[in-house]
Amino acid sequence: MSINEQNRRRFLQYTSAGVSAYALSSLLHSTRAAPIGLPQLHHPAKAKSVILLYMSGGVSHVDSFDPKPLLTQMQGKPMPGKIERTQFDAVGNILGSPWKTDRYGQSGLELAGLFPRICNRADDLAVVRSMTANFSEHAQANFFLHTGFPFLGHPSAGAWIAYGLGAENPTLPPYVVLRTQQAGIPHGGVSMFGNGFLPAAAGGSIFNLSGRSAVPNLAPRRAQAEQREALRLLKTLDTRFADRVAAEQAVRDSVKNAETAFAMQQAVPELTDISGESQATLDLYGVESQNPHTSQYARQCLMARRLVERGVRCVELTCSSVGIGLGGGANPWDQHADIFKGHGAMAEQVDQPIAALLQDLKQRDMLDSTLVVFTGEFGRTPFAQGNGRDHNPFGFSLWLAGGGLRGGMTHGATDEFGYHAVEQPVTVYDLWATVLHQLGIDHERLTYRYSGRDMRLTDVHGNVWKELIA
């Protein structure tokens, strides 16, 4: 068979699948878009992938990973000292925690029992207790955590990771955001998952695991003859557009995305088919739980493992709202009221699946190469707002596991009330500097020229948490 005949057959195969004609032209002539990814890593990597367990709305650290016995002792008394402005400026008295504090694991890590199963993985956790944020409003804080900036237009950390590492698996996007039926997009919208000024191939792709297809419009719906005619027109228009405009990178990005979309037509159905998972694995995660929130989040956690197994660089998970205490679809952990009932229900949603994810990754020898990050945009106040807690960006907790980091340890501290970070206060820039470091990337050298400036995920800040590195 001649080369031209091979190309002709290849072209017809692709057009029948419904892929952009301009993308097909590039495939036939082997003129692929410029790949994302550094030519080589800056230093040996400990991790290959990141899983971000995002607790949108703000988990109460004093009820979970930074317990404060003094709050129980001073229950109902006025908060001493200066009170910072809060989101609603409704400052009540000190509110103790109903969750018992205990020591867990061989490390004896002291934790409150809001997440009992995660607590039992204490020896895998590096708990950072001195995290700070610059904003107490959800949208700004969400953007700040994701991008290092409080507004639209900057790339997500996931996009920077994809840009730095490139796509290990050409049949799947390098950065995936998982949703289920009731899991909303955090305040600020999908732009916080976006590529910003980076190449479009680095941007987050949203997979909804509750729909008939995780990716809308992935399967072709037209007859072959219809598709060929539509693609003939598309080829004409795209070729004219490419010849006319100077935005060559944007056109190349469009081509690359179309190529990935074609590859995903086979990869995504295989990825999302969990019929091959053992019953023991499904039970471990809680996929068949009677609690629909647990079941949905369990599917996300299982899918996160399957994605990093297949070479996806960054996976972000989203929570669903239990409808308690003002926590809505975009901010389900935001219990300004009924915090104990609301946080209890939210913890039931994620506790078993997250503990299972850590266990499963470890059993498969994947935890060392996968960096798991658990965080929200801020914490919550040690004093009451009615029977809830207000936002607290002045000191809160997150944890990391795997990816070459030490487990069973803490970093930094808040004051005796859990209000302000007082020992080794850290920022989102330090978080992402550390994550990039474990991926083999120097955060100061991962740059992109935009508007006359070399832009960074960590802006002009950031220090690696070296004491966390194993």
Short mmCIF file of C-alpha atoms in Angstrom, two decimals:
data_model
loop_
_atom_site.label_atom_id
_atom_site.label_comp_id
_atom_site.label_asym_id
_atom_site.label_seq_id
_atom_site.Cartn_x
_atom_site.Cartn_y
_atom_site.Cartn_z
CA MET A 1 0.00 0.00 0.00
CA SER A 2 1.40 3.42 -0.94
CA ILE A 3 2.07 6.14 1.62
CA ASN A 4 -0.65 8.30 0.05
CA GLU A 5 -3.17 5.45 0.30
CA GLN A 6 -2.21 4.89 3.96
CA ASN A 7 -2.70 8.58 4.66
CA ARG A 8 -6.02 8.60 2.82
CA ARG A 9 -7.31 5.66 4.87
CA ARG A 10 -6.01 7.25 8.06
CA PHE A 11 -7.78 10.49 7.18
CA LEU A 12 -11.09 8.70 6.59
CA GLN A 13 -10.77 6.82 9.89
CA TYR A 14 -10.27 10.07 11.79
CA THR A 15 -13.02 11.97 9.99
CA SER A 16 -15.48 9.21 10.82
CA ALA A 17 -14.64 9.75 14.49
CA GLY A 18 -15.62 13.40 14.31
CA VAL A 19 -12.27 15.08 14.94
CA SER A 20 -11.41 18.62 13.78
CA ALA A 21 -10.31 18.60 10.15
CA TYR A 22 -7.47 21.00 10.82
CA ALA A 23 -6.20 18.62 13.49
CA LEU A 24 -6.38 15.76 10.99
CA SER A 25 -4.35 17.73 8.52
CA SER A 26 -1.64 18.15 11.13
CA LEU A 27 -1.76 14.45 11.93
CA LEU A 28 -1.40 13.42 8.30
CA HIS A 29 1.57 15.69 7.78
CA SER A 30 3.15 15.00 11.20
CA THR A 31 3.09 18.67 12.17
CA ARG A 32 1.94 18.29 15.75
CA ALA A 33 1.59 21.21 18.15
CA ALA A 34 4.63 22.13 20.16
CA PRO A 35 4.57 19.82 23.21
CA ILE A 36 4.28 21.13 26.73
CA GLY A 37 6.84 20.01 29.27
CA LEU A 38 10.36 21.05 30.19
CA PRO A 39 13.17 19.64 28.02
CA GLN A 40 14.47 18.03 31.21
CA LEU A 41 13.70 18.21 34.90
CA HIS A 42 15.74 20.54 37.09
CA HIS A 43 16.62 17.76 39.54
CA PRO A 44 15.63 14.13 40.18
CA ALA A 45 11.91 13.84 40.88
CA LYS A 46 10.45 12.02 43.85
CA ALA A 47 6.87 12.18 42.52
CA LYS A 48 5.26 11.87 39.09
CA SER A 49 1.70 12.96 39.86
CA VAL A 50 -0.33 15.11 42.25
CA ILE A 51 -3.82 14.47 43.65
CA LEU A 52 -5.45 17.57 45.15
CA LEU A 53 -8.29 16.79 47.56
CA TYR A 54 -9.93 20.20 47.63
CA MET A 55 -12.23 20.92 50.57
CA SER A 56 -14.01 23.98 49.22
CA GLY A 57 -15.61 26.17 51.87
CA GLY A 58 -13.01 25.75 54.60
CA VAL A 59 -12.54 22.80 56.96
CA SER A 60 -12.28 23.64 60.66
CA HIS A 61 -8.70 22.82 61.60
CA VAL A 62 -9.44 23.08 65.33
CA ASP A 63 -11.95 20.24 64.92
CA SER A 64 -9.59 18.06 62.88
CA PHE A 65 -5.83 18.38 62.34
CA ASP A 66 -4.95 21.06 64.92
CA PRO A 67 -6.92 20.24 68.09
CA LYS A 68 -6.90 22.82 70.88
CA PRO A 69 -7.89 21.54 74.36
CA LEU A 70 -8.04 25.13 75.63
CA LEU A 71 -11.15 25.74 73.53
CA THR A 72 -13.04 23.10 75.48
CA GLN A 73 -11.71 24.42 78.77
CA MET A 74 -12.82 27.98 77.90
CA GLN A 75 -16.08 27.00 76.18
CA GLY A 76 -18.55 29.91 76.21
CA LYS A 77 -16.09 32.54 77.39
CA PRO A 78 -15.19 35.68 75.39
CA MET A 79 -12.23 35.39 73.07
CA PRO A 80 -9.25 37.27 74.60
CA GLY A 81 -7.03 39.60 72.60
CA LYS A 82 -7.59 41.32 69.29
CA ILE A 83 -10.29 39.93 67.01
CA GLU A 84 -9.56 40.29 63.29
CA ARG A 85 -12.32 41.27 60.90
CA THR A 86 -14.25 38.18 59.86
CA GLN A 87 -16.39 37.53 56.82
CA PHE A 88 -19.60 38.44 58.65
CA ASP A 89 -18.18 40.14 61.76
CA ALA A 90 -20.47 38.05 63.96
CA VAL A 91 -18.08 37.25 66.80
CA GLY A 92 -19.38 34.93 69.48
CA ASN A 93 -17.72 33.24 72.42
CA ILE A 94 -15.14 30.48 72.33
CA LEU A 95 -16.50 27.25 70.86
CA GLY A 96 -14.95 23.94 71.91
CA SER A 97 -14.87 20.85 69.73
CA PRO A 98 -17.07 17.78 70.27
CA TRP A 99 -14.52 15.51 68.60
CA LYS A 100 -12.17 13.70 70.93
CA THR A 101 -8.45 14.33 70.59
CA ASP A 102 -6.20 11.28 70.52
CA ARG A 103 -2.77 10.14 69.38
CA TYR A 104 -2.62 8.05 66.24
CA GLY A 105 -0.13 5.72 64.60
CA GLN A 106 3.39 4.87 65.64
CA SER A 107 4.21 8.55 65.30
CA GLY A 108 1.65 9.47 67.98
CA LEU A 109 0.31 12.32 65.87
CA GLU A 110 -2.24 14.26 67.91
CA LEU A 111 -5.47 14.74 65.97
CA ALA A 112 -9.15 15.36 66.64
CA GLY A 113 -11.48 12.58 65.53
CA LEU A 114 -13.50 14.35 62.83
CA PHE A 115 -11.88 12.06 60.22
CA PRO A 116 -11.34 8.78 62.11
CA ARG A 117 -10.19 6.72 59.11
CA ILE A 118 -7.80 9.38 57.86
CA CYS A 119 -6.49 9.65 61.43
CA ASN A 120 -5.62 5.96 61.23
CA ARG A 121 -3.32 6.84 58.30
CA ALA A 122 -1.45 9.33 60.53
CA ASP A 123 1.94 7.80 59.81
CA ASP A 124 1.49 8.75 56.14
CA LEU A 125 0.56 12.38 56.84
CA ALA A 126 2.75 15.48 56.96
CA VAL A 127 0.42 17.96 58.67
CA VAL A 128 1.16 21.65 58.11
CA ARG A 129 -0.45 23.60 60.97
CA SER A 130 0.72 27.10 60.11
CA MET A 131 -0.86 27.73 56.71
CA THR A 132 -2.07 31.27 56.01
CA ALA A 133 -4.11 32.93 53.28
CA ASN A 134 -4.43 36.55 52.21
CA PHE A 135 -8.18 36.51 51.66
CA SER A 136 -11.25 35.56 53.67
CA GLU A 137 -13.79 35.61 50.82
CA HIS A 138 -14.35 32.32 48.98
CA ALA A 139 -13.77 33.28 45.34
CA GLN A 140 -10.61 35.28 45.99
CA ALA A 141 -9.30 32.66 48.39
CA ASN A 142 -10.03 29.86 45.91
CA PHE A 143 -8.17 31.65 43.14
CA PHE A 144 -5.33 32.44 45.54
CA LEU A 145 -4.95 28.81 46.58
CA HIS A 146 -5.14 27.55 43.00
CA THR A 147 -3.14 30.21 41.16
CA GLY A 148 -1.27 32.36 43.69
CA PHE A 149 -3.37 35.37 42.64
CA PRO A 150 -6.86 36.44 43.79
CA PHE A 151 -8.37 37.04 40.37
CA LEU A 152 -8.96 35.67 36.88
CA GLY A 153 -6.33 35.24 34.21
CA HIS A 154 -3.57 33.27 35.90
CA PRO A 155 -2.90 29.56 35.35
CA SER A 156 -3.97 27.01 37.91
CA ALA A 157 -1.30 25.08 39.80
CA GLY A 158 -2.52 22.01 37.92
CA ALA A 159 -1.88 23.81 34.63
CA TRP A 160 1.63 24.78 35.76
CA ILE A 161 2.29 21.16 36.71
CA ALA A 162 1.06 20.01 33.30
CA TYR A 163 3.12 22.71 31.58
CA GLY A 164 6.25 21.67 33.48
CA LEU A 165 5.92 17.91 33.20
CA GLY A 166 4.06 17.54 29.92
CA ALA A 167 1.67 14.72 29.12
CA GLU A 168 3.01 11.28 29.99
CA ASN A 169 -0.03 9.66 28.39
CA PRO A 170 -1.02 11.17 25.01
CA THR A 171 -4.50 9.63 25.20
CA LEU A 172 -5.50 11.60 28.32
CA PRO A 173 -5.15 15.27 29.31
CA PRO A 174 -2.36 15.92 31.81
CA TYR A 175 -4.65 17.80 34.24
CA VAL A 176 -8.10 16.46 35.15
CA VAL A 177 -10.74 17.83 37.53
CA LEU A 178 -13.26 15.27 38.78
CA ARG A 179 -16.90 16.01 39.55
CA THR A 180 -19.96 13.98 40.39
CA GLN A 181 -23.64 14.82 40.17
CA GLN A 182 -23.91 16.97 43.29
CA ALA A 183 -20.35 18.31 43.41
CA GLY A 184 -20.30 21.98 42.45
CA ILE A 185 -17.50 24.09 41.04
CA PRO A 186 -15.94 26.20 43.85
CA HIS A 187 -16.76 29.92 43.98
CA GLY A 188 -14.79 31.62 41.23
CA GLY A 189 -15.80 29.14 38.54
CA VAL A 190 -13.92 26.94 36.12
CA SER A 191 -11.29 29.61 35.45
CA MET A 192 -9.46 28.48 38.58
CA PHE A 193 -8.72 25.24 36.71
CA GLY A 194 -7.71 27.09 33.55
CA ASN A 195 -4.46 27.48 31.66
CA GLY A 196 -4.50 31.30 31.85
CA PHE A 197 -1.71 32.49 29.57
CA LEU A 198 -0.09 29.04 29.33
CA PRO A 199 -0.68 26.83 26.26
CA ALA A 200 -4.25 25.54 26.18
CA ALA A 201 -3.07 21.92 26.39
CA ALA A 202 -2.09 22.57 30.03
CA GLY A 203 -5.59 23.55 31.16
CA GLY A 204 -7.80 21.36 33.33
CA SER A 205 -10.31 18.99 31.74
CA ILE A 206 -13.46 18.39 33.80
CA PHE A 207 -14.71 14.79 33.99
CA ASN A 208 -18.22 14.36 35.40
CA LEU A 209 -18.47 10.81 36.72
CA SER A 210 -22.25 10.92 37.15
CA GLY A 211 -23.18 11.39 33.52
CA ARG A 212 -23.57 8.81 30.78
CA SER A 213 -20.17 9.93 29.58
CA ALA A 214 -17.53 11.55 31.77
CA VAL A 215 -16.71 13.91 28.90
CA PRO A 216 -19.63 15.47 26.97
CA ASN A 217 -19.82 15.06 23.20
CA LEU A 218 -16.95 12.57 23.12
CA ALA A 219 -18.77 9.97 21.03
CA PRO A 220 -19.61 10.91 17.40
CA ARG A 221 -23.34 11.40 16.81
CA ARG A 222 -23.47 12.05 13.06
CA ALA A 223 -23.48 9.62 10.17
CA GLN A 224 -20.17 9.29 8.35
CA ALA A 225 -21.32 11.16 5.25
CA GLU A 226 -22.54 14.08 7.38
CA GLN A 227 -19.30 14.17 9.32
CA ARG A 228 -17.19 14.17 6.15
CA GLU A 229 -19.12 17.10 4.73
CA ALA A 230 -18.92 19.03 8.00
CA LEU A 231 -15.23 18.30 8.32
CA ARG A 232 -14.57 19.38 4.74
CA LEU A 233 -16.07 22.75 5.61
CA LEU A 234 -14.16 22.89 8.90
CA LYS A 235 -10.92 22.15 7.12
CA THR A 236 -11.52 25.00 4.72
CA LEU A 237 -12.40 27.47 7.47
CA ASP A 238 -9.59 26.41 9.81
CA THR A 239 -7.01 26.57 7.06
CA ARG A 240 -8.12 30.07 6.05
CA PHE A 241 -8.10 31.16 9.68
CA ALA A 242 -4.61 29.77 10.27
CA ASP A 243 -3.32 31.56 7.18
CA ARG A 244 -4.97 34.85 8.13
CA VAL A 245 -4.18 35.38 11.81
CA ALA A 246 -0.92 35.75 13.65
CA ALA A 247 -2.09 33.70 16.65
CA GLU A 248 -0.18 30.61 15.55
CA GLN A 249 0.16 29.26 19.10
CA ALA A 250 -3.61 29.42 19.64
CA VAL A 251 -4.24 27.49 16.44
CA ARG A 252 -1.61 24.91 17.40
CA ASP A 253 -3.24 24.59 20.83
CA SER A 254 -6.59 23.97 19.17
CA VAL A 255 -5.02 21.29 17.02
CA LYS A 256 -3.41 19.62 20.03
CA ASN A 257 -6.68 19.61 21.96
CA ALA A 258 -8.48 18.04 19.00
CA GLU A 259 -5.81 15.34 18.78
CA THR A 260 -6.23 14.59 22.49
CA ALA A 261 -10.01 14.54 22.08
CA PHE A 262 -9.68 11.93 19.36
CA ALA A 263 -7.43 9.76 21.53
CA MET A 264 -9.82 10.14 24.48
CA GLN A 265 -12.65 8.48 22.54
CA GLN A 266 -11.15 5.12 23.42
CA ALA A 267 -9.17 6.01 26.56
CA VAL A 268 -11.99 7.58 28.61
CA PRO A 269 -14.52 4.73 28.34
CA GLU A 270 -11.79 2.30 29.40
CA LEU A 271 -10.74 4.59 32.24
CA THR A 272 -14.23 5.04 33.66
CA ASP A 273 -15.23 1.37 33.38
CA ILE A 274 -14.59 0.09 36.91
CA SER A 275 -16.12 -3.35 36.31
CA GLY A 276 -12.62 -4.81 36.44
CA GLU A 277 -12.02 -3.55 39.97
CA SER A 278 -12.35 -6.21 42.66
CA GLN A 279 -15.26 -6.18 45.09
CA ALA A 280 -12.72 -5.73 47.87
CA THR A 281 -11.49 -2.52 46.22
CA LEU A 282 -15.02 -1.17 45.73
CA ASP A 283 -15.80 -1.93 49.37
CA LEU A 284 -12.56 -0.34 50.54
CA TYR A 285 -13.44 2.97 48.89
CA GLY A 286 -17.16 2.83 49.67
CA VAL A 287 -18.25 2.96 46.03
CA GLU A 288 -21.47 1.11 46.86
CA SER A 289 -22.13 2.99 50.11
CA GLN A 290 -25.75 3.67 51.04
CA ASN A 291 -24.72 7.28 51.61
CA PRO A 292 -24.88 8.83 48.10
CA HIS A 293 -22.34 11.53 49.03
CA THR A 294 -19.84 8.90 50.18
CA SER A 295 -20.49 6.78 47.11
CA GLN A 296 -19.93 9.70 44.74
CA TYR A 297 -16.74 10.83 46.43
CA ALA A 298 -15.52 7.23 46.54
CA ARG A 299 -15.86 7.09 42.75
CA GLN A 300 -13.76 10.22 42.48
CA CYS A 301 -11.03 8.78 44.72
CA LEU A 302 -10.97 5.50 42.81
CA MET A 303 -10.89 7.40 39.52
CA ALA A 304 -8.02 9.55 40.80
CA ARG A 305 -5.99 6.41 41.40
CA ARG A 306 -6.85 5.09 37.93
CA LEU A 307 -5.88 8.41 36.34
CA VAL A 308 -2.45 8.65 37.97
CA GLU A 309 -1.98 4.97 37.16
CA ARG A 310 -2.39 5.97 33.52
CA GLY A 311 0.07 8.84 33.69
CA VAL A 312 -2.14 11.88 34.35
CA ARG A 313 -0.02 14.53 36.08
CA CYS A 314 -2.55 16.33 38.27
CA VAL A 315 -6.01 15.27 39.44
CA GLU A 316 -8.30 17.50 41.52
CA LEU A 317 -11.37 16.23 43.39
CA THR A 318 -14.49 18.16 44.40
CA CYS A 319 -16.96 17.66 47.28
CA SER A 320 -20.74 17.68 47.16
CA SER A 321 -22.95 19.70 49.48
CA VAL A 322 -24.86 18.01 52.29
CA GLY A 323 -27.07 21.10 52.60
CA ILE A 324 -26.27 21.90 56.22
CA GLY A 325 -25.15 25.21 57.74
CA LEU A 326 -24.98 27.43 54.63
CA GLY A 327 -22.57 25.07 52.86
CA GLY A 328 -23.80 25.09 49.25
CA GLY A 329 -22.69 23.33 46.08
CA ALA A 330 -19.75 25.67 45.56
CA ASN A 331 -18.63 25.77 49.21
CA PRO A 332 -19.89 22.61 50.92
CA TRP A 333 -17.57 22.89 53.96
CA ASP A 334 -18.79 26.42 54.76
CA GLN A 335 -20.66 25.75 58.00
CA HIS A 336 -21.41 29.21 59.40
CA ALA A 337 -24.22 27.43 61.23
CA ASP A 338 -24.70 23.87 62.50
CA ILE A 339 -20.98 23.23 62.16
CA PHE A 340 -20.90 20.05 64.20
CA LYS A 341 -23.75 18.45 62.26
CA GLY A 342 -22.54 19.83 58.92
CA HIS A 343 -18.87 18.97 59.39
CA GLY A 344 -19.86 15.53 60.65
CA ALA A 345 -21.86 14.85 57.49
CA MET A 346 -19.14 16.27 55.24
CA ALA A 347 -16.49 14.15 56.98
CA GLU A 348 -18.63 11.05 56.46
CA GLN A 349 -18.60 11.88 52.74
CA VAL A 350 -14.81 11.95 52.34
CA ASP A 351 -13.23 10.07 55.26
CA GLN A 352 -13.51 6.48 54.06
CA PRO A 353 -12.70 7.23 50.38
CA ILE A 354 -9.62 9.33 51.19
CA ALA A 355 -8.26 6.79 53.69
CA ALA A 356 -8.87 4.09 51.08
CA LEU A 357 -7.04 6.10 48.42
CA LEU A 358 -3.97 6.39 50.64
CA GLN A 359 -4.10 2.69 51.49
CA ASP A 360 -4.65 1.62 47.88
CA LEU A 361 -1.82 3.79 46.56
CA LYS A 362 0.49 2.39 49.22
CA GLN A 363 -0.47 -1.23 48.51
CA ARG A 364 0.25 -0.69 44.81
CA ASP A 365 3.61 0.99 45.51
CA MET A 366 2.23 4.21 44.03
CA LEU A 367 2.18 6.47 47.10
CA ASP A 368 5.89 7.27 46.86
CA SER A 369 5.38 8.56 43.31
CA THR A 370 2.04 10.29 43.99
CA LEU A 371 1.84 13.43 46.12
CA VAL A 372 -1.56 13.76 47.80
CA VAL A 373 -2.59 17.21 49.07
CA PHE A 374 -5.61 17.84 51.34
CA THR A 375 -6.60 21.48 51.82
CA GLY A 376 -9.33 24.10 51.66
CA GLU A 377 -9.01 27.81 50.95
CA PHE A 378 -8.84 28.74 54.66
CA GLY A 379 -9.74 27.41 58.11
CA ARG A 380 -12.41 28.42 60.62
CA THR A 381 -12.46 30.57 63.74
CA PRO A 382 -12.04 29.21 67.28
CA PHE A 383 -15.00 31.32 68.38
CA ALA A 384 -18.63 30.83 67.46
CA GLN A 385 -20.78 32.46 64.83
CA GLY A 386 -24.14 31.37 66.16
CA ASN A 387 -23.64 27.61 66.27
CA GLY A 388 -21.11 27.68 63.46
CA ARG A 389 -17.64 29.08 62.81
CA ASP A 390 -16.61 31.94 60.51
CA HIS A 391 -13.73 31.99 58.01
CA ASN A 392 -10.17 32.06 59.35
CA PRO A 393 -7.32 32.78 56.91
CA PHE A 394 -4.86 33.70 59.68
CA GLY A 395 -3.84 30.16 60.57
CA PHE A 396 -5.14 26.78 59.42
CA SER A 397 -4.05 23.27 58.48
CA LEU A 398 -3.45 21.15 55.43
CA TRP A 399 -1.71 17.84 54.98
CA LEU A 400 0.38 16.10 52.37
CA ALA A 401 1.11 12.41 51.92
CA GLY A 402 3.44 10.41 49.69
CA GLY A 403 5.54 11.89 46.93
CA GLY A 404 8.80 11.46 48.82
CA LEU A 405 7.66 13.37 51.92
CA ARG A 406 7.96 12.26 55.52
CA GLY A 407 4.84 11.04 57.28
CA GLY A 408 3.72 11.14 60.88
CA MET A 409 4.93 14.68 61.45
CA THR A 410 3.75 18.26 61.85
CA HIS A 411 5.15 21.53 60.56
CA GLY A 412 4.51 24.90 62.20
CA ALA A 413 1.89 25.79 64.78
CA THR A 414 -0.97 28.13 65.54
CA ASP A 415 -1.46 29.86 68.89
CA GLU A 416 -3.18 28.09 71.79
CA PHE A 417 -6.60 28.98 70.36
CA GLY A 418 -5.83 27.96 66.77
CA TYR A 419 -6.42 31.52 65.59
CA HIS A 420 -3.10 32.75 64.17
CA ALA A 421 -0.08 30.93 62.77
CA VAL A 422 2.75 31.70 65.20
CA GLU A 423 5.48 29.17 64.39
CA GLN A 424 6.88 28.91 60.86
CA PRO A 425 3.89 30.56 59.14
CA VAL A 426 3.67 29.52 55.51
CA THR A 427 1.77 30.49 52.38
CA VAL A 428 0.35 28.99 49.22
CA TYR A 429 3.62 29.90 47.49
CA ASP A 430 5.52 27.63 49.86
CA LEU A 431 3.01 24.85 49.25
CA TRP A 432 3.41 24.94 45.48
CA ALA A 433 7.18 25.45 45.70
CA THR A 434 7.33 22.21 47.68
CA VAL A 435 5.00 20.33 45.34
CA LEU A 436 6.99 21.40 42.28
CA HIS A 437 10.25 20.47 44.02
CA GLN A 438 9.01 16.92 44.60
CA LEU A 439 8.10 16.74 40.90
CA GLY A 440 11.67 17.61 39.93
CA ILE A 441 10.95 21.27 39.16
CA ASP A 442 12.62 24.36 40.61
CA HIS A 443 9.72 26.77 41.16
CA GLU A 444 11.96 29.76 40.42
CA ARG A 445 12.92 28.34 37.03
CA LEU A 446 9.47 27.26 35.86
CA THR A 447 8.53 30.45 34.03
CA TYR A 448 6.46 31.65 31.08
CA ARG A 449 7.05 34.93 29.31
CA TYR A 450 3.86 36.99 29.33
CA SER A 451 3.28 40.75 29.06
CA GLY A 452 6.99 41.41 29.19
CA ARG A 453 7.56 39.45 32.39
CA ASP A 454 8.67 35.94 33.29
CA MET A 455 5.61 34.70 35.18
CA ARG A 456 5.72 32.01 37.89
CA LEU A 457 3.22 30.00 39.88
CA THR A 458 4.97 31.25 43.03
CA ASP A 459 5.24 34.84 41.73
CA VAL A 460 8.29 36.29 43.55
CA HIS A 461 7.81 34.19 46.67
CA GLY A 462 8.02 30.61 47.86
CA ASN A 463 10.28 28.39 49.96
CA VAL A 464 10.46 24.61 49.83
CA TRP A 465 9.47 22.85 53.06
CA LYS A 466 12.77 20.98 53.24
CA GLU A 467 12.10 19.48 56.67
CA LEU A 468 9.16 17.57 55.17
CA ILE A 469 11.31 15.83 52.56
CA ALA A 470 12.24 12.24 53.37
#
